[in-house]
Short mmCIF file of C-alpha atoms and ligand atoms in Angstrom, two decimals:
data_model
loop_
_atom_site.label_atom_id
_atom_site.label_comp_id
_atom_site.label_asym_id
_atom_site.label_seq_id
_atom_site.Cartn_x
_atom_site.Cartn_y
_atom_site.Cartn_z
CA MET A 238 0.01 -0.06 -0.15
CA SER A 239 1.20 3.46 -0.82
CA ALA A 240 0.30 6.67 0.81
CA ASP A 241 -0.43 8.57 -2.59
CA LYS A 242 -3.05 6.54 -3.95
CA PRO A 243 -6.77 7.09 -3.02
CA HIS A 244 -8.23 4.29 -0.79
CA GLN A 245 -11.45 2.40 -1.76
CA ASN A 246 -13.22 -0.01 0.63
CA LEU A 247 -14.68 -2.92 -1.37
CA ALA A 248 -17.47 -5.45 -0.47
CA ILE A 249 -17.42 -8.82 -2.29
CA ILE A 250 -21.10 -10.02 -2.36
CA GLY A 251 -23.14 -12.94 -3.77
CA HIS A 252 -24.59 -16.07 -2.94
CA VAL A 253 -22.72 -18.78 -1.00
CA ASP A 254 -20.43 -21.03 -3.39
CA HIS A 255 -20.64 -18.65 -6.20
CA GLY A 256 -17.11 -18.10 -5.59
CA LYS A 257 -16.48 -14.79 -3.57
CA SER A 258 -13.26 -16.31 -1.53
CA THR A 259 -11.92 -17.70 -4.92
CA LEU A 260 -12.30 -14.30 -6.51
CA VAL A 261 -10.62 -12.73 -3.80
CA GLY A 262 -7.77 -15.22 -3.79
CA ARG A 263 -7.39 -14.46 -7.42
CA LEU A 264 -7.50 -10.60 -6.87
CA LEU A 265 -4.78 -10.80 -4.28
CA TYR A 266 -2.45 -13.38 -6.21
CA GLU A 267 -2.65 -11.28 -9.41
CA THR A 268 -2.04 -7.85 -7.96
CA GLY A 269 0.85 -9.49 -6.20
CA SER A 270 -0.37 -8.93 -2.81
CA ILE A 271 0.87 -12.19 -1.22
CA PRO A 272 4.25 -11.57 0.15
CA GLU A 273 7.03 -13.16 -1.80
CA HIS A 274 8.31 -15.29 1.18
CA VAL A 275 4.97 -16.75 1.56
CA ILE A 276 4.70 -17.91 -2.10
CA GLU A 277 8.39 -19.15 -1.80
CA GLN A 278 7.61 -21.41 1.37
CA HIS A 279 4.62 -22.68 -0.56
CA ARG A 280 6.52 -23.23 -3.82
CA GLU A 281 8.96 -25.76 -2.00
CA GLU A 282 5.90 -27.54 -0.45
CA ALA A 283 4.26 -27.80 -3.77
CA GLU A 284 7.32 -29.04 -5.58
CA GLU A 285 7.73 -31.82 -2.94
CA LYS A 286 4.17 -32.95 -3.58
CA GLY A 287 4.55 -32.63 -7.26
CA LYS A 288 1.55 -30.14 -7.67
CA GLY A 289 1.44 -27.40 -10.14
CA GLY A 290 -0.41 -23.97 -10.04
CA PHE A 291 0.91 -23.58 -6.43
CA GLU A 292 0.79 -20.06 -5.87
CA PHE A 293 -2.80 -19.56 -6.31
CA ALA A 294 -3.52 -22.88 -4.63
CA TYR A 295 -1.79 -21.41 -1.73
CA VAL A 296 -4.10 -18.41 -1.47
CA MET A 297 -7.00 -20.55 -1.72
CA ASP A 298 -5.78 -23.07 0.96
CA ASN A 299 -5.39 -20.04 3.08
CA LEU A 300 -8.55 -18.66 2.65
CA THR A 301 -10.32 -21.83 3.10
CA GLU A 302 -8.49 -22.63 6.26
CA GLU A 303 -9.02 -19.26 7.71
CA ARG A 304 -12.85 -19.61 6.99
CA GLU A 305 -13.12 -22.99 8.37
CA ARG A 306 -11.81 -21.86 11.57
CA GLY A 307 -14.36 -18.98 11.53
CA VAL A 308 -11.71 -16.14 11.89
CA THR A 309 -11.23 -13.20 10.05
CA ILE A 310 -8.47 -13.31 7.45
CA ASP A 311 -5.30 -11.55 8.52
CA ILE A 312 -5.73 -7.89 7.48
CA ALA A 313 -2.69 -7.81 5.53
CA HIS A 314 -4.09 -10.60 3.27
CA GLN A 315 -7.15 -8.39 2.40
CA GLU A 316 -5.60 -5.43 0.69
CA PHE A 317 -4.44 -5.06 -2.79
CA SER A 318 -3.38 -2.24 -5.07
CA THR A 319 -4.19 -1.55 -8.69
CA ASP A 320 -2.84 1.33 -10.72
CA THR A 321 -5.33 3.85 -9.37
CA TYR A 322 -6.46 2.75 -5.86
CA ASP A 323 -5.49 0.86 -2.69
CA PHE A 324 -8.32 -1.58 -1.96
CA THR A 325 -9.37 -2.99 1.32
CA ILE A 326 -11.83 -5.97 1.04
CA VAL A 327 -14.30 -5.27 3.64
CA ASP A 328 -14.81 -8.18 5.81
CA THR A 329 -14.33 -11.64 4.88
CA PRO A 330 -16.89 -13.31 2.38
CA GLY A 331 -18.51 -16.11 3.93
CA HIS A 332 -17.78 -14.82 7.54
CA ARG A 333 -20.81 -15.70 9.72
CA ASP A 334 -21.56 -12.07 10.33
CA PHE A 335 -20.81 -10.99 7.02
CA VAL A 336 -24.13 -9.20 6.57
CA LYS A 337 -24.09 -7.54 9.91
CA ASN A 338 -20.51 -6.40 9.51
CA MET A 339 -21.23 -5.01 6.04
CA ILE A 340 -23.68 -2.81 7.97
CA THR A 341 -21.77 -1.94 10.99
CA GLY A 342 -18.31 -2.79 10.43
CA ALA A 343 -15.38 -1.12 11.11
CA SER A 344 -15.35 0.18 7.54
CA GLN A 345 -18.05 0.80 5.12
CA ALA A 346 -17.86 -0.36 1.59
CA ASP A 347 -17.50 2.38 -1.24
CA HIS A 348 -18.35 -0.14 -3.60
CA ALA A 349 -18.88 -3.73 -4.51
CA VAL A 350 -18.26 -6.65 -6.59
CA LEU A 351 -21.33 -8.80 -7.14
CA VAL A 352 -20.35 -12.48 -7.82
CA VAL A 353 -22.71 -14.74 -9.73
CA ALA A 354 -22.03 -18.06 -10.78
CA VAL A 355 -23.13 -18.51 -14.39
CA ASP A 356 -24.31 -22.05 -13.76
CA ASP A 357 -26.60 -21.02 -10.99
CA GLY A 358 -27.81 -17.64 -11.77
CA VAL A 359 -29.60 -15.23 -9.51
CA ALA A 360 -29.89 -17.18 -6.04
CA PRO A 361 -31.59 -16.06 -2.65
CA GLN A 362 -28.32 -14.37 -1.36
CA THR A 363 -27.62 -12.71 -4.53
CA GLN A 364 -31.01 -10.86 -4.02
CA GLU A 365 -30.38 -10.37 -0.31
CA HIS A 366 -26.84 -8.77 -0.86
CA VAL A 367 -28.13 -6.47 -3.84
CA PHE A 368 -31.22 -5.21 -1.91
CA LEU A 369 -28.77 -4.66 1.22
CA ALA A 370 -26.21 -2.78 -0.95
CA ARG A 371 -28.80 -0.66 -2.29
CA THR A 372 -30.38 0.12 1.00
CA LEU A 373 -26.78 0.80 2.50
CA GLY A 374 -26.13 3.51 -0.35
CA ILE A 375 -23.87 1.66 -2.68
CA ASP A 376 -25.01 2.78 -6.18
CA GLU A 377 -22.56 1.24 -8.45
CA LEU A 378 -21.90 -2.42 -9.04
CA ILE A 379 -19.24 -4.73 -10.62
CA VAL A 380 -20.90 -7.73 -11.67
CA GLY A 381 -18.57 -10.64 -12.22
CA ILE A 382 -20.44 -13.78 -13.73
CA ASN A 383 -18.20 -16.46 -12.26
CA LYS A 384 -17.36 -20.01 -13.28
CA MET A 385 -17.31 -19.23 -17.28
CA ASP A 386 -15.23 -22.33 -17.31
CA VAL A 387 -18.00 -24.51 -16.26
CA VAL A 388 -20.24 -23.67 -19.18
CA ASP A 389 -17.27 -23.78 -21.74
CA TYR A 390 -17.46 -19.99 -22.04
CA GLU A 391 -20.55 -19.84 -23.84
CA GLU A 392 -21.78 -16.53 -24.69
CA SER A 393 -25.51 -17.12 -24.94
CA THR A 394 -25.44 -18.73 -21.10
CA TYR A 395 -23.41 -15.45 -20.10
CA ASN A 396 -26.08 -13.27 -21.82
CA GLU A 397 -28.83 -15.32 -20.00
CA VAL A 398 -27.41 -14.69 -16.62
CA VAL A 399 -26.66 -10.93 -17.49
CA GLU A 400 -30.39 -10.54 -18.26
CA GLU A 401 -31.41 -11.94 -15.09
CA VAL A 402 -29.20 -10.00 -12.88
CA THR A 403 -30.11 -6.74 -14.80
CA GLN A 404 -33.80 -7.36 -14.03
CA LEU A 405 -32.75 -7.83 -10.33
CA LEU A 406 -30.87 -4.65 -10.50
CA LYS A 407 -33.69 -2.82 -12.03
CA GLN A 408 -36.09 -4.07 -9.39
CA VAL A 409 -34.06 -2.41 -6.57
CA GLN A 410 -33.52 0.60 -8.72
CA PHE A 411 -29.86 0.33 -9.37
CA ASN A 412 -28.73 2.36 -12.49
CA THR A 413 -27.85 -0.57 -14.44
CA ASP A 414 -26.14 1.70 -17.10
CA ASP A 415 -23.53 2.35 -14.56
CA ALA A 416 -23.14 -1.68 -13.80
CA SER A 417 -20.11 -3.47 -15.47
CA PHE A 418 -20.71 -7.10 -16.38
CA ILE A 419 -17.64 -9.21 -16.81
CA PRO A 420 -17.57 -12.81 -17.83
CA VAL A 421 -14.88 -14.38 -15.29
CA SER A 422 -13.36 -17.67 -14.02
CA ALA A 423 -12.13 -16.79 -10.70
CA PHE A 424 -10.68 -20.32 -10.74
CA GLU A 425 -8.78 -20.10 -14.07
CA GLY A 426 -8.13 -16.34 -13.92
CA ASP A 427 -10.32 -15.34 -17.13
CA ASN A 428 -10.64 -11.46 -17.53
CA VAL A 429 -9.56 -10.78 -13.88
CA SER A 430 -6.21 -8.73 -15.20
CA GLU A 431 -6.05 -9.80 -18.86
CA HIS A 432 -8.46 -10.43 -21.62
CA SER A 433 -8.95 -14.15 -21.99
CA ASP A 434 -8.80 -16.04 -25.17
CA ASN A 435 -11.65 -18.05 -24.06
CA THR A 436 -14.05 -15.09 -24.48
CA PRO A 437 -13.31 -13.92 -27.96
CA TRP A 438 -16.88 -12.45 -27.95
CA TYR A 439 -16.17 -10.22 -25.05
CA ASP A 440 -14.71 -6.92 -25.79
CA GLY A 441 -15.59 -5.15 -22.23
CA LYS A 442 -13.23 -4.40 -19.28
CA THR A 443 -11.32 -6.68 -17.17
CA LEU A 444 -12.07 -7.07 -13.52
CA LEU A 445 -9.01 -4.88 -12.63
CA LYS A 446 -9.79 -2.19 -15.31
CA ALA A 447 -13.41 -1.88 -13.99
CA LEU A 448 -11.99 -1.67 -10.41
CA ASN A 449 -9.31 1.03 -11.67
CA GLU A 450 -12.31 3.06 -13.35
CA LEU A 451 -14.65 3.11 -10.14
CA PRO A 452 -15.32 6.55 -9.13
CA GLU A 453 -13.10 8.06 -6.39
CA PRO A 454 -14.92 8.04 -2.80
CA LYS A 455 -15.42 11.24 -1.60
CA PRO A 456 -13.18 12.05 1.41
CA PRO A 457 -15.37 12.49 4.49
CA THR A 458 -12.74 15.02 5.80
CA ASP A 459 -15.29 17.92 5.27
CA ALA A 460 -17.98 16.58 7.41
CA PRO A 461 -17.86 17.28 11.04
CA LEU A 462 -15.96 14.90 13.42
CA ARG A 463 -17.64 11.70 14.21
CA LEU A 464 -15.59 8.99 15.99
CA PRO A 465 -17.50 6.19 17.70
CA ILE A 466 -15.74 4.86 20.80
CA GLN A 467 -14.78 1.34 20.57
CA ASP A 468 -12.90 0.97 24.40
CA VAL A 469 -12.02 3.13 27.06
CA TYR A 470 -8.74 2.54 28.73
CA THR A 471 -6.88 3.83 31.70
CA ILE A 472 -3.14 4.34 30.92
CA SER A 473 -0.76 5.38 33.60
CA GLY A 474 1.12 8.75 33.09
CA ILE A 475 -1.73 9.83 30.60
CA GLY A 476 -5.17 9.02 32.21
CA THR A 477 -8.22 8.00 30.37
CA VAL A 478 -7.80 6.96 26.99
CA PRO A 479 -10.93 6.41 24.71
CA VAL A 480 -9.98 4.64 21.57
CA GLY A 481 -11.85 4.42 18.00
CA ARG A 482 -11.59 5.01 14.51
CA ILE A 483 -12.46 8.38 12.96
CA GLU A 484 -15.30 7.87 10.55
CA THR A 485 -15.73 11.40 9.37
CA GLY A 486 -13.84 14.84 9.88
CA VAL A 487 -10.67 15.55 11.73
CA MET A 488 -9.42 15.79 15.14
CA GLU A 489 -6.60 18.03 16.33
CA THR A 490 -5.25 18.59 19.53
CA GLY A 491 -6.76 21.65 21.34
CA ASP A 492 -10.12 20.88 19.84
CA ASN A 493 -13.05 21.01 22.18
CA VAL A 494 -15.13 17.79 21.82
CA SER A 495 -18.30 16.28 23.22
CA PHE A 496 -19.27 12.76 23.92
CA GLN A 497 -22.67 11.82 23.27
CA PRO A 498 -24.98 10.28 24.57
CA SER A 499 -22.89 10.44 27.82
CA ASP A 500 -23.06 14.08 27.17
CA VAL A 501 -19.70 15.15 28.71
CA GLY A 502 -16.83 16.79 26.86
CA GLY A 503 -13.63 18.86 27.14
CA GLU A 504 -10.25 19.92 25.33
CA VAL A 505 -8.30 17.11 23.44
CA LYS A 506 -4.83 17.05 25.10
CA THR A 507 -3.21 14.38 23.02
CA ILE A 508 -3.78 12.15 20.17
CA GLU A 509 -2.02 8.99 19.69
CA MET A 510 -1.74 6.55 16.46
CA HIS A 511 0.26 3.60 16.06
CA HIS A 512 1.90 4.28 19.40
CA GLU A 513 3.18 7.95 18.38
CA GLU A 514 1.82 11.10 19.23
CA VAL A 515 0.14 12.78 16.30
CA PRO A 516 -1.21 16.66 16.19
CA LYS A 517 -3.96 15.59 14.05
CA ALA A 518 -6.02 12.50 12.90
CA GLU A 519 -8.32 11.97 9.92
CA PRO A 520 -11.13 9.63 8.66
CA GLY A 521 -9.84 5.94 8.91
CA ASP A 522 -7.31 6.46 11.45
CA ASN A 523 -7.61 4.49 14.55
CA VAL A 524 -6.64 6.73 17.46
CA GLY A 525 -6.36 6.60 21.20
CA PHE A 526 -6.81 10.23 22.48
CA ASN A 527 -6.88 11.89 26.08
CA VAL A 528 -9.32 14.71 26.88
CA ARG A 529 -8.94 17.14 29.65
CA GLY A 530 -11.18 16.21 32.72
CA ILE A 531 -12.88 12.91 31.36
CA GLY A 532 -12.53 9.84 33.83
CA LYS A 533 -12.81 6.29 32.81
CA ASP A 534 -16.56 6.22 34.22
CA ASP A 535 -17.59 9.20 32.35
CA ILE A 536 -17.67 7.70 28.60
CA ARG A 537 -18.28 4.39 27.47
CA ARG A 538 -18.20 2.12 24.29
CA GLY A 539 -21.09 3.39 21.90
CA ASP A 540 -20.59 6.94 22.62
CA VAL A 541 -19.66 9.14 19.72
CA CYS A 542 -17.29 11.96 19.93
CA GLY A 543 -17.58 15.02 17.92
CA PRO A 544 -17.03 18.73 17.98
CA ALA A 545 -18.42 20.52 20.85
CA ASP A 546 -20.15 23.21 18.81
CA ASP A 547 -21.61 20.39 16.40
CA PRO A 548 -22.05 17.39 18.60
CA PRO A 549 -23.35 14.06 17.47
CA SER A 550 -27.13 13.90 17.95
CA VAL A 551 -28.88 11.61 20.26
CA ALA A 552 -32.12 10.19 19.20
CA GLU A 553 -35.33 10.08 21.24
CA THR A 554 -36.93 8.51 18.46
CA PHE A 555 -35.97 8.23 14.65
CA GLN A 556 -37.33 7.25 11.41
CA ALA A 557 -35.63 4.70 9.31
CA GLN A 558 -35.95 2.57 6.16
CA ILE A 559 -35.42 -0.94 6.91
CA VAL A 560 -35.17 -4.24 4.92
CA VAL A 561 -36.27 -7.45 6.67
CA MET A 562 -33.76 -10.25 5.51
CA GLN A 563 -34.75 -13.15 7.72
CA HIS A 564 -37.38 -13.44 10.44
CA PRO A 565 -39.25 -16.71 11.30
CA SER A 566 -42.74 -14.79 11.69
CA VAL A 567 -43.95 -11.33 11.42
CA ILE A 568 -42.65 -7.94 12.90
CA THR A 569 -45.38 -5.86 14.48
CA ALA A 570 -45.18 -2.53 16.25
CA GLY A 571 -44.02 -3.12 19.92
CA TYR A 572 -41.00 -5.47 18.76
CA THR A 573 -37.93 -4.71 20.82
CA PRO A 574 -34.69 -6.28 19.19
CA VAL A 575 -31.05 -4.99 19.53
CA PHE A 576 -30.09 -2.52 17.30
CA HIS A 577 -26.07 -2.63 16.09
CA ALA A 578 -25.13 1.02 14.97
CA HIS A 579 -21.53 1.72 14.72
CA THR A 580 -20.14 0.60 18.21
CA ALA A 581 -23.17 0.90 20.09
CA GLN A 582 -25.67 -2.15 20.66
CA VAL A 583 -28.97 -0.90 22.19
CA ALA A 584 -32.39 -2.39 22.52
CA CYS A 585 -34.87 -0.24 20.46
CA THR A 586 -38.70 -0.67 20.03
CA ILE A 587 -40.14 -0.36 16.70
CA GLU A 588 -43.21 2.08 17.66
CA SER A 589 -44.87 2.18 14.57
CA ILE A 590 -44.71 0.66 11.00
CA ASP A 591 -45.33 3.62 9.06
CA GLN A 592 -45.31 2.47 5.40
CA LYS A 593 -44.53 -0.65 3.31
CA ILE A 594 -42.30 -0.06 0.52
CA ASP A 595 -42.75 -1.87 -2.81
CA SER A 596 -39.13 -3.12 -3.83
CA SER A 597 -39.76 -3.24 -7.36
CA SER A 598 -40.91 0.31 -7.76
CA GLY A 599 -39.68 2.00 -4.59
CA GLU A 600 -43.21 3.31 -4.21
CA VAL A 601 -45.41 3.08 -1.06
CA ALA A 602 -47.23 -0.05 -1.30
CA GLU A 603 -49.39 0.28 2.04
CA GLU A 604 -49.76 3.07 4.58
CA ASN A 605 -49.48 1.78 8.50
CA PRO A 606 -49.48 -1.80 7.61
CA ASP A 607 -50.19 -4.17 10.50
CA PHE A 608 -46.93 -6.35 10.10
CA ILE A 609 -44.06 -6.91 7.82
CA GLN A 610 -41.96 -9.94 7.06
CA SER A 611 -38.77 -11.36 5.27
CA GLY A 612 -38.42 -9.86 2.00
CA ASP A 613 -40.37 -6.60 2.99
CA ALA A 614 -38.96 -3.03 2.90
CA ALA A 615 -40.45 -0.57 5.22
CA VAL A 616 -40.40 2.97 6.89
CA VAL A 617 -40.49 2.64 10.67
CA THR A 618 -40.39 4.65 13.65
CA ILE A 619 -38.07 3.40 16.35
CA ARG A 620 -37.59 4.38 20.03
CA PRO A 621 -34.17 3.58 21.75
CA GLN A 622 -34.40 2.01 25.02
CA LYS A 623 -31.32 3.79 26.11
CA PRO A 624 -29.93 6.81 24.78
CA LEU A 625 -28.35 6.23 21.38
CA SER A 626 -26.40 8.67 19.20
CA ILE A 627 -27.06 7.85 15.38
CA GLU A 628 -27.39 10.37 12.33
CA PRO A 629 -29.50 10.87 9.31
CA SER A 630 -27.93 8.89 6.48
CA SER A 631 -28.29 11.74 4.09
CA GLU A 632 -26.11 13.85 6.27
CA ILE A 633 -23.49 11.29 7.74
CA PRO A 634 -23.92 8.11 6.03
CA GLU A 635 -20.93 6.43 8.08
CA LEU A 636 -23.16 6.76 11.09
CA GLY A 637 -26.53 6.58 9.54
CA SER A 638 -27.08 2.81 9.36
CA PHE A 639 -27.69 -0.25 11.57
CA ALA A 640 -28.41 -3.78 11.64
CA ILE A 641 -30.99 -5.36 13.70
CA ARG A 642 -30.02 -8.54 15.40
CA ASP A 643 -32.27 -11.11 17.18
CA MET A 644 -31.97 -14.89 18.19
CA GLY A 645 -28.43 -14.74 17.10
CA GLN A 646 -28.75 -13.44 13.69
CA THR A 647 -29.21 -10.38 11.52
CA ILE A 648 -32.74 -10.07 10.81
CA ALA A 649 -32.89 -6.59 9.12
CA ALA A 650 -30.62 -3.72 8.08
CA GLY A 651 -31.62 -0.17 7.75
CA LYS A 652 -30.68 3.24 7.05
CA VAL A 653 -31.76 6.61 9.49
CA LEU A 654 -34.17 8.97 7.50
CA GLU A 655 -34.75 11.49 10.40
CA VAL A 656 -33.76 11.95 13.91
CA HIS A 657 -36.19 13.25 16.60
CA GLU A 658 -33.99 14.61 19.33
P1 GDP B 260 -18.04 -18.35 -1.97
O1 GDP B 260 -18.66 -19.34 -1.01
O2 GDP B 260 -18.81 -17.65 -2.59
O3 GDP B 260 -16.86 -17.84 -0.95
O4 GDP B 260 -17.47 -19.46 -2.89
P2 GDP B 260 -16.02 -20.14 -3.04
O5 GDP B 260 -15.20 -19.33 -3.48
O6 GDP B 260 -15.57 -20.78 -1.87
O7 GDP B 260 -16.13 -21.40 -4.30
C1 GDP B 260 -17.14 -22.29 -4.10
C2 GDP B 260 -16.69 -23.33 -4.96
O8 GDP B 260 -16.61 -23.00 -6.39
C3 GDP B 260 -15.12 -23.81 -4.67
O9 GDP B 260 -15.19 -25.42 -4.79
C4 GDP B 260 -14.45 -23.25 -5.76
O10 GDP B 260 -13.28 -24.00 -6.08
C5 GDP B 260 -15.50 -23.28 -6.93
N1 GDP B 260 -15.21 -22.08 -7.93
C6 GDP B 260 -14.96 -20.84 -7.47
N2 GDP B 260 -14.81 -20.17 -8.65
C7 GDP B 260 -14.85 -21.12 -9.71
C8 GDP B 260 -14.62 -20.77 -10.97
O11 GDP B 260 -14.37 -19.84 -11.53
N3 GDP B 260 -14.81 -21.86 -11.98
C9 GDP B 260 -14.78 -23.33 -11.19
N4 GDP B 260 -14.96 -24.18 -12.12
N5 GDP B 260 -15.11 -23.38 -9.84
C10 GDP B 260 -14.74 -22.33 -9.00
#
C-alpha cells in the first residue's frame, strides 16, 4: 500500500459457493499482494508434493482454512493495489456475520463486486445482498459472472445470466447503465487482469480495469468529526484514553469535543496513533486520545465523539427505512430487538410501521401496515430504550445505518431517514 493512492473499501457480495473467496484469492494473487516469502515457502511444499499451480492454490488453501476456523483473514491478506487505488476488502466473504459487518463493520464499503455463478444464476443471497447494498447506499456495482469455465465460456449462457441480474438490479433501482458485467473464471483467472482468449466474444473491461475506473470516494474530511468509541482504557501517566476509528472529520489537539449520549466533553490534550503522538488525525485513522477532565466512568463504548459546537445527535426516536432479511414470523409494532449501530448495541422498540415499500418500484405499497415480514422493505419509527447517538444517513452516511439482530442472527438492516432529538 502506498500513501499517495486514494483508498477504496470494497465489498464482495453474492450467494454462497458462487466463488467470492476464490475471486478474492485471485485478486490478491494477480495484484502481487501475497508476500514473496509466503509464495516461496509454498512453492517448496508444492514441488515436494509434485503439484502445479502452487501459488494460487496457496492463496485458496489459506482462505479456506481461515474460513473454516471461523476467523477473519489476517488484515494484511485483504489488501491489494491497482494502478489507481489501494483496496481493502471489507470483511471476509463467508464470514458468519458478513451481513451484519457489512452494515456496522469498522469500515463501510464504497463499492461492491457482485459475484454470480453462471451455472446457477440469481440465487437467494444474490437478491439479499443486492437489496442490502442498495439500502446502504452503494450505487454502482461490478458484476462478475463467474465460473465461465463450467459452461465452456458460452456467450449465450452468459447473456442469459446478465439479463437475469439486470432485472434484479432494476427491481431495486440500481442504475444498470453504471453496472459493469464481466465474464470471469476466478478459478482459471479469465478476464481478471487480462482479456481471456476463451471469451473472444467479450470486448469489455477486465475486472481490474473496472476496479481502476471506479469513481473516487468522496473523502469524508469535510463532514464534522464523528468518532465512535470502541473501548475506554486507563493508561498510567496519561489517564483516560478512549479509542476508536474516525469515521468522518478530523481531530486536532486543542479541539473542544463532546461525547454523546454520555453528554460530557473537554479539550483534546493528546492524540496517539500507532503508538506515536500526532497533532491531527483523519477519517480511517484508529486513534487513542486523551481529553482534559474526562474520567474512565464518564464515557463508554457506543458513545460518539464530535465537536462541542456540532455534537453527535442523540435520538429520542428516529425514522428509518429497513429491509427485513430473515425473520421466522412477522414483525409488528412493539417488537424490541437489539440494534447495532457503529460501536453501540441498544435495544430499540419499533414503535410504528409507517409505510410498506414496494421493492420493485420503490413506491409506497401500504400506509400503516399491521405487520412486515422477510423480504419486505418499510419505513418505521424507532424508539431506543437507552440513549443512542445516530445520524440521518443523508447527512452522515457513516453513522446513519444499522443492523437489527435477534435470536443470534441479523434479521434486518436499515438506514436512518430522520432523527428526532
Ligand atoms: P464463496 O462461498 O462464494 O466464497 O465460494 P468459493 O470461492 O468458496 O467457491 C465455491 C466453490 O466453487 C469452490 O469449490 C471453488 O473452487 C469453486 N469455484 C469458484 N470459482 C470458480 C470458477 O471460476 N470456476 C470453477 N470451475 N469453480 C469455481
